[in-house]
Amino acid sequence: MERMYARFIDGVASIMGDDVQFTNVAEDMSGVDWEAGTGTWMLHFTCNGKPYTFAAKMDNDWFDISIIGFMNGVLGEQGTKQRLWVTGDGMQECILFYNDKKWAKEYERLMGYELECLLP
């Protein structure tokens, strides 16, 4: 679980190419009650020079997927044409794509899997 949100940023950055630049990625877990599995896990980062903070809701060892919508908000602010699209694997995993709406609709048509563009 350590650095799971920083690792998410690293993974997202790897599929975005040069569209955005993430720097100063840091996590603050001082608001987490590890024994109770509750609290707030803070993620701080800079995207193309603008600072952002995401407050992840701690729910034991579950990843707060609302970060996907948050990141789509960041992408919108940064003026990118593409967004993060998500689908599931039928279990507990998310599969992310980074592309535009036209691509997502064609993917759905060809593959038969619904994609969601989560929003903040």
PDB file of N, CA and C in Angstrom, residues 3-73:
ATOM      1  N   ARG A   3       2.817   4.221  -0.900  1.00  0.00           N
ATOM      2  CA  ARG A   3       2.975   5.005  -2.122  1.00  0.00           C
ATOM      3  C   ARG A   3       2.017   4.575  -3.236  1.00  0.00           C
ATOM      4  N   MET A   4       0.858   4.011  -2.876  1.00  0.00           N
ATOM      5  CA  MET A   4      -0.035   3.533  -3.933  1.00  0.00           C
ATOM      6  C   MET A   4      -0.571   4.675  -4.791  1.00  0.00           C
ATOM      7  N   TYR A   5      -0.758   5.841  -4.232  1.00  0.00           N
ATOM      8  CA  TYR A   5      -1.253   6.957  -5.042  1.00  0.00           C
ATOM      9  C   TYR A   5      -0.129   7.580  -5.871  1.00  0.00           C
ATOM     10  N   ALA A   6       1.058   7.617  -5.331  1.00  0.00           N
ATOM     11  CA  ALA A   6       2.219   8.082  -6.112  1.00  0.00           C
ATOM     12  C   ALA A   6       2.484   7.110  -7.263  1.00  0.00           C
ATOM     13  N   ARG A   7       2.325   5.837  -7.007  1.00  0.00           N
ATOM     14  CA  ARG A   7       2.492   4.835  -8.081  1.00  0.00           C
ATOM     15  C   ARG A   7       1.403   4.987  -9.140  1.00  0.00           C
ATOM     16  N   PHE A   8       0.212   5.346  -8.708  1.00  0.00           N
ATOM     17  CA  PHE A   8      -0.867   5.610  -9.661  1.00  0.00           C
ATOM     18  C   PHE A   8      -0.465   6.767 -10.580  1.00  0.00           C
ATOM     19  N   ILE A   9       0.044   7.849 -10.005  1.00  0.00           N
ATOM     20  CA  ILE A   9       0.495   8.991 -10.804  1.00  0.00           C
ATOM     21  C   ILE A   9       1.584   8.552 -11.783  1.00  0.00           C
ATOM     22  N   ASP A  10       2.526   7.742 -11.327  1.00  0.00           N
ATOM     23  CA  ASP A  10       3.584   7.235 -12.215  1.00  0.00           C
ATOM     24  C   ASP A  10       2.990   6.435 -13.371  1.00  0.00           C
ATOM     25  N   GLY A  11       2.032   5.582 -13.060  1.00  0.00           N
ATOM     26  CA  GLY A  11       1.403   4.765 -14.097  1.00  0.00           C
ATOM     27  C   GLY A  11       0.620   5.590 -15.093  1.00  0.00           C
ATOM     28  N   VAL A  12      -0.145   6.539 -14.579  1.00  0.00           N
ATOM     29  CA  VAL A  12      -0.918   7.423 -15.453  1.00  0.00           C
ATOM     30  C   VAL A  12       0.023   8.227 -16.347  1.00  0.00           C
ATOM     31  N   ALA A  13       1.090   8.753 -15.760  1.00  0.00           N
ATOM     32  CA  ALA A  13       2.058   9.534 -16.545  1.00  0.00           C
ATOM     33  C   ALA A  13       2.647   8.696 -17.675  1.00  0.00           C
ATOM     34  N   SER A  14       2.835   7.414 -17.429  1.00  0.00           N
ATOM     35  CA  SER A  14       3.455   6.561 -18.448  1.00  0.00           C
ATOM     36  C   SER A  14       2.557   6.345 -19.663  1.00  0.00           C
ATOM     37  N   ILE A  15       1.233   6.464 -19.499  1.00  0.00           N
ATOM     38  CA  ILE A  15       0.346   6.286 -20.650  1.00  0.00           C
ATOM     39  C   ILE A  15      -0.047   7.612 -21.297  1.00  0.00           C
ATOM     40  N   MET A  16       0.332   8.724 -20.676  1.00  0.00           N
ATOM     41  CA  MET A  16      -0.035  10.037 -21.206  1.00  0.00           C
ATOM     42  C   MET A  16       1.013  10.648 -22.123  1.00  0.00           C
ATOM     43  N   GLY A  17       2.157  10.038 -22.196  1.00  0.00           N
ATOM     44  CA  GLY A  17       3.200  10.593 -23.048  1.00  0.00           C
ATOM     45  C   GLY A  17       3.604  11.980 -22.592  1.00  0.00           C
ATOM     46  N   ASP A  18       3.689  12.907 -23.529  1.00  0.00           N
ATOM     47  CA  ASP A  18       4.132  14.263 -23.223  1.00  0.00           C
ATOM     48  C   ASP A  18       2.990  15.241 -22.990  1.00  0.00           C
ATOM     49  N   ASP A  19       1.759  14.758 -22.879  1.00  0.00           N
ATOM     50  CA  ASP A  19       0.617  15.660 -22.711  1.00  0.00           C
ATOM     51  C   ASP A  19       0.700  16.484 -21.432  1.00  0.00           C
ATOM     52  N   VAL A  20       1.128  15.863 -20.363  1.00  0.00           N
ATOM     53  CA  VAL A  20       1.276  16.555 -19.085  1.00  0.00           C
ATOM     54  C   VAL A  20       2.556  16.086 -18.396  1.00  0.00           C
ATOM     55  N   GLN A  21       3.035  16.911 -17.490  1.00  0.00           N
ATOM     56  CA  GLN A  21       4.245  16.601 -16.729  1.00  0.00           C
ATOM     57  C   GLN A  21       3.899  16.639 -15.241  1.00  0.00           C
ATOM     58  N   PHE A  22       4.108  15.538 -14.549  1.00  0.00           N
ATOM     59  CA  PHE A  22       3.873  15.478 -13.111  1.00  0.00           C
ATOM     60  C   PHE A  22       5.201  15.594 -12.381  1.00  0.00           C
ATOM     61  N   THR A  23       5.238  16.465 -11.393  1.00  0.00           N
ATOM     62  CA  THR A  23       6.429  16.627 -10.561  1.00  0.00           C
ATOM     63  C   THR A  23       5.991  16.786  -9.103  1.00  0.00           C
ATOM     64  N   ASN A  24       6.960  16.795  -8.221  1.00  0.00           N
ATOM     65  CA  ASN A  24       6.729  17.042  -6.788  1.00  0.00           C
ATOM     66  C   ASN A  24       5.636  16.159  -6.200  1.00  0.00           C
ATOM     67  N   VAL A  25       5.621  14.909  -6.573  1.00  0.00           N
ATOM     68  CA  VAL A  25       4.611  13.971  -6.072  1.00  0.00           C
ATOM     69  C   VAL A  25       4.977  13.573  -4.640  1.00  0.00           C
ATOM     70  N   ALA A  26       4.041  13.792  -3.728  1.00  0.00           N
ATOM     71  CA  ALA A  26       4.281  13.447  -2.322  1.00  0.00           C
ATOM     72  C   ALA A  26       2.970  12.991  -1.689  1.00  0.00           C
ATOM     73  N   GLU A  27       3.095  12.069  -0.750  1.00  0.00           N
ATOM     74  CA  GLU A  27       1.936  11.578  -0.016  1.00  0.00           C
ATOM     75  C   GLU A  27       2.070  11.931   1.457  1.00  0.00           C
ATOM     76  N   ASP A  28       0.947  12.224   2.080  1.00  0.00           N
ATOM     77  CA  ASP A  28       0.907  12.519   3.506  1.00  0.00           C
ATOM     78  C   ASP A  28      -0.142  11.597   4.123  1.00  0.00           C
ATOM     79  N   MET A  29       0.323  10.658   4.920  1.00  0.00           N
ATOM     80  CA  MET A  29      -0.570   9.681   5.535  1.00  0.00           C
ATOM     81  C   MET A  29      -0.803   9.975   7.016  1.00  0.00           C
ATOM     82  N   SER A  30      -0.472  11.187   7.445  1.00  0.00           N
ATOM     83  CA  SER A  30      -0.634  11.528   8.860  1.00  0.00           C
ATOM     84  C   SER A  30      -2.099  11.533   9.283  1.00  0.00           C
ATOM     85  N   GLY A  31      -3.031  11.638   8.352  1.00  0.00           N
ATOM     86  CA  GLY A  31      -4.454  11.626   8.664  1.00  0.00           C
ATOM     87  C   GLY A  31      -5.082  10.247   8.625  1.00  0.00           C
ATOM     88  N   VAL A  32      -4.257   9.207   8.536  1.00  0.00           N
ATOM     89  CA  VAL A  32      -4.753   7.831   8.449  1.00  0.00           C
ATOM     90  C   VAL A  32      -4.649   7.144   9.802  1.00  0.00           C
ATOM     91  N   ASP A  33      -5.722   6.520  10.221  1.00  0.00           N
ATOM     92  CA  ASP A  33      -5.720   5.658  11.399  1.00  0.00           C
ATOM     93  C   ASP A  33      -5.557   4.237  10.883  1.00  0.00           C
ATOM     94  N   TRP A  34      -4.335   3.741  10.930  1.00  0.00           N
ATOM     95  CA  TRP A  34      -4.015   2.446  10.340  1.00  0.00           C
ATOM     96  C   TRP A  34      -4.746   1.301  11.026  1.00  0.00           C
ATOM     97  N   GLU A  35      -4.925   1.384  12.324  1.00  0.00           N
ATOM     98  CA  GLU A  35      -5.609   0.303  13.047  1.00  0.00           C
ATOM     99  C   GLU A  35      -7.086   0.237  12.688  1.00  0.00           C
ATOM    100  N   ALA A  36      -7.725   1.392  12.557  1.00  0.00           N
ATOM    101  CA  ALA A  36      -9.149   1.431  12.216  1.00  0.00           C
ATOM    102  C   ALA A  36      -9.374   1.324  10.708  1.00  0.00           C
ATOM    103  N   GLY A  37      -8.326   1.592   9.912  1.00  0.00           N
ATOM    104  CA  GLY A  37      -8.463   1.548   8.457  1.00  0.00           C
ATOM    105  C   GLY A  37      -9.286   2.699   7.917  1.00  0.00           C
ATOM    106  N   THR A  38      -9.227   3.844   8.598  1.00  0.00           N
ATOM    107  CA  THR A  38     -10.006   5.017   8.202  1.00  0.00           C
ATOM    108  C   THR A  38      -9.106   6.252   8.142  1.00  0.00           C
ATOM    109  N   GLY A  39      -9.684   7.333   7.684  1.00  0.00           N
ATOM    110  CA  GLY A  39      -8.954   8.596   7.660  1.00  0.00           C
ATOM    111  C   GLY A  39      -8.796   9.127   6.249  1.00  0.00           C
ATOM    112  N   THR A  40      -7.879  10.066   6.111  1.00  0.00           N
ATOM    113  CA  THR A  40      -7.636  10.708   4.835  1.00  0.00           C
ATOM    114  C   THR A  40      -6.159  10.606   4.476  1.00  0.00           C
ATOM    115  N   TRP A  41      -5.906  10.152   3.275  1.00  0.00           N
ATOM    116  CA  TRP A  41      -4.562   9.967   2.726  1.00  0.00           C
ATOM    117  C   TRP A  41      -4.388  11.052   1.672  1.00  0.00           C
ATOM    118  N   MET A  42      -3.501  11.982   1.907  1.00  0.00           N
ATOM    119  CA  MET A  42      -3.338  13.137   1.026  1.00  0.00           C
ATOM    120  C   MET A  42      -2.267  12.867  -0.039  1.00  0.00           C
ATOM    121  N   LEU A  43      -2.594  13.246  -1.255  1.00  0.00           N
ATOM    122  CA  LEU A  43      -1.658  13.168  -2.373  1.00  0.00           C
ATOM    123  C   LEU A  43      -1.457  14.583  -2.895  1.00  0.00           C
ATOM    124  N   HIS A  44      -0.214  15.007  -2.969  1.00  0.00           N
ATOM    125  CA  HIS A  44       0.136  16.327  -3.491  1.00  0.00           C
ATOM    126  C   HIS A  44       1.002  16.121  -4.722  1.00  0.00           C
ATOM    127  N   PHE A  45       0.756  16.894  -5.765  1.00  0.00           N
ATOM    128  CA  PHE A  45       1.589  16.839  -6.953  1.00  0.00           C
ATOM    129  C   PHE A  45       1.452  18.132  -7.741  1.00  0.00           C
ATOM    130  N   THR A  46       2.365  18.326  -8.641  1.00  0.00           N
ATOM    131  CA  THR A  46       2.325  19.465  -9.547  1.00  0.00           C
ATOM    132  C   THR A  46       2.130  18.914 -10.949  1.00  0.00           C
ATOM    133  N   CYS A  47       1.211  19.504 -11.698  1.00  0.00           N
ATOM    134  CA  CYS A  47       0.966  19.102 -13.083  1.00  0.00           C
ATOM    135  C   CYS A  47       1.169  20.325 -13.966  1.00  0.00           C
ATOM    136  N   ASN A  48       2.147  20.240 -14.835  1.00  0.00           N
ATOM    137  CA  ASN A  48       2.482  21.358 -15.729  1.00  0.00           C
ATOM    138  C   ASN A  48       2.643  22.668 -14.957  1.00  0.00           C
ATOM    139  N   GLY A  49       3.255  22.558 -13.787  1.00  0.00           N
ATOM    140  CA  GLY A  49       3.549  23.739 -12.990  1.00  0.00           C
ATOM    141  C   GLY A  49       2.470  24.153 -12.009  1.00  0.00           C
ATOM    142  N   LYS A  50       1.287  23.558 -12.064  1.00  0.00           N
ATOM    143  CA  LYS A  50       0.193  23.920 -11.151  1.00  0.00           C
ATOM    144  C   LYS A  50       0.069  22.867 -10.048  1.00  0.00           C
ATOM    145  N   PRO A  51       0.035  23.296  -8.781  1.00  0.00           N
ATOM    146  CA  PRO A  51      -0.082  22.329  -7.681  1.00  0.00           C
ATOM    147  C   PRO A  51      -1.523  21.825  -7.514  1.00  0.00           C
ATOM    148  N   TYR A  52      -1.622  20.560  -7.177  1.00  0.00           N
ATOM    149  CA  TYR A  52      -2.908  19.912  -6.921  1.00  0.00           C
ATOM    150  C   TYR A  52      -2.800  19.078  -5.653  1.00  0.00           C
ATOM    151  N   THR A  53      -3.945  18.883  -4.996  1.00  0.00           N
ATOM    152  CA  THR A  53      -4.019  18.018  -3.825  1.00  0.00           C
ATOM    153  C   THR A  53      -5.270  17.161  -3.939  1.00  0.00           C
ATOM    154  N   PHE A  54      -5.098  15.879  -3.735  1.00  0.00           N
ATOM    155  CA  PHE A  54      -6.217  14.940  -3.730  1.00  0.00           C
ATOM    156  C   PHE A  54      -6.303  14.324  -2.341  1.00  0.00           C
ATOM    157  N   ALA A  55      -7.495  14.337  -1.764  1.00  0.00           N
ATOM    158  CA  ALA A  55      -7.738  13.740  -0.448  1.00  0.00           C
ATOM    159  C   ALA A  55      -8.416  12.387  -0.650  1.00  0.00           C
ATOM    160  N   ALA A  56      -7.650  11.328  -0.526  1.00  0.00           N
ATOM    161  CA  ALA A  56      -8.176   9.979  -0.694  1.00  0.00           C
ATOM    162  C   ALA A  56      -8.830   9.524   0.608  1.00  0.00           C
ATOM    163  N   LYS A  57     -10.019   8.970   0.466  1.00  0.00           N
ATOM    164  CA  LYS A  57     -10.708   8.417   1.628  1.00  0.00           C
ATOM    165  C   LYS A  57     -10.120   7.046   1.931  1.00  0.00           C
ATOM    166  N   MET A  58      -9.635   6.878   3.139  1.00  0.00           N
ATOM    167  CA  MET A  58      -9.058   5.604   3.551  1.00  0.00           C
ATOM    168  C   MET A  58     -10.169   4.635   3.934  1.00  0.00           C
ATOM    169  N   ASP A  59     -10.156   3.470   3.306  1.00  0.00           N
ATOM    170  CA  ASP A  59     -11.102   2.413   3.614  1.00  0.00           C
ATOM    171  C   ASP A  59     -10.324   1.110   3.642  1.00  0.00           C
ATOM    172  N   ASN A  60      -9.652   0.899   4.771  1.00  0.00           N
ATOM    173  CA  ASN A  60      -8.746  -0.234   4.943  1.00  0.00           C
ATOM    174  C   ASN A  60      -7.697  -0.213   3.832  1.00  0.00           C
ATOM    175  N   ASP A  61      -7.573  -1.274   3.053  1.00  0.00           N
ATOM    176  CA  ASP A  61      -6.529  -1.288   2.017  1.00  0.00           C
ATOM    177  C   ASP A  61      -7.088  -1.044   0.613  1.00  0.00           C
ATOM    178  N   TRP A  62      -8.316  -0.496   0.521  1.00  0.00           N
ATOM    179  CA  TRP A  62      -8.924  -0.234  -0.776  1.00  0.00           C
ATOM    180  C   TRP A  62      -8.398   1.065  -1.362  1.00  0.00           C
ATOM    181  N   PHE A  63      -8.186   1.061  -2.656  1.00  0.00           N
ATOM    182  CA  PHE A  63      -7.757   2.233  -3.409  1.00  0.00           C
ATOM    183  C   PHE A  63      -8.981   3.105  -3.679  1.00  0.00           C
ATOM    184  N   ASP A  64      -8.882   4.399  -3.424  1.00  0.00           N
ATOM    185  CA  ASP A  64      -9.994   5.322  -3.645  1.00  0.00           C
ATOM    186  C   ASP A  64     -10.041   5.685  -5.129  1.00  0.00           C
ATOM    187  N   ILE A  65     -10.947   5.048  -5.873  1.00  0.00           N
ATOM    188  CA  ILE A  65     -10.987   5.254  -7.325  1.00  0.00           C
ATOM    189  C   ILE A  65     -11.542   6.608  -7.730  1.00  0.00           C
ATOM    190  N   SER A  66     -12.002   7.402  -6.771  1.00  0.00           N
ATOM    191  CA  SER A  66     -12.444   8.748  -7.141  1.00  0.00           C
ATOM    192  C   SER A  66     -11.275   9.590  -7.650  1.00  0.00           C
ATOM    193  N   ILE A  67     -10.048   9.102  -7.458  1.00  0.00           N
ATOM    194  CA  ILE A  67      -8.888   9.802  -8.006  1.00  0.00           C
ATOM    195  C   ILE A  67      -8.941   9.835  -9.541  1.00  0.00           C
ATOM    196  N   ILE A  68      -9.614   8.873 -10.157  1.00  0.00           N
ATOM    197  CA  ILE A  68      -9.711   8.862 -11.624  1.00  0.00           C
ATOM    198  C   ILE A  68     -10.504  10.080 -12.099  1.00  0.00           C
ATOM    199  N   GLY A  69     -11.637  10.352 -11.472  1.00  0.00           N
ATOM    200  CA  GLY A  69     -12.403  11.545 -11.801  1.00  0.00           C
ATOM    201  C   GLY A  69     -11.637  12.814 -11.493  1.00  0.00           C
ATOM    202  N   PHE A  70     -10.930  12.814 -10.366  1.00  0.00           N
ATOM    203  CA  PHE A  70     -10.101  13.967 -10.009  1.00  0.00           C
ATOM    204  C   PHE A  70      -9.065  14.230 -11.101  1.00  0.00           C
ATOM    205  N   MET A  71      -8.413  13.167 -11.560  1.00  0.00           N
ATOM    206  CA  MET A  71      -7.391  13.315 -12.598  1.00  0.00           C
ATOM    207  C   MET A  71      -8.007  13.800 -13.905  1.00  0.00           C
ATOM    208  N   ASN A  72      -9.211  13.365 -14.229  1.00  0.00           N
ATOM    209  CA  ASN A  72      -9.878  13.869 -15.431  1.00  0.00           C
ATOM    210  C   ASN A  72     -10.169  15.361 -15.302  1.00  0.00           C
ATOM    211  N   GLY A  73     -10.466  15.818 -14.091  1.00  0.00           N
ATOM    212  CA  GLY A  73     -10.619  17.246 -13.860  1.00  0.00           C
ATOM    213  C   GLY A  73      -9.320  17.997 -14.082  1.00  0.00           C
TER     214      GLY A  73
END
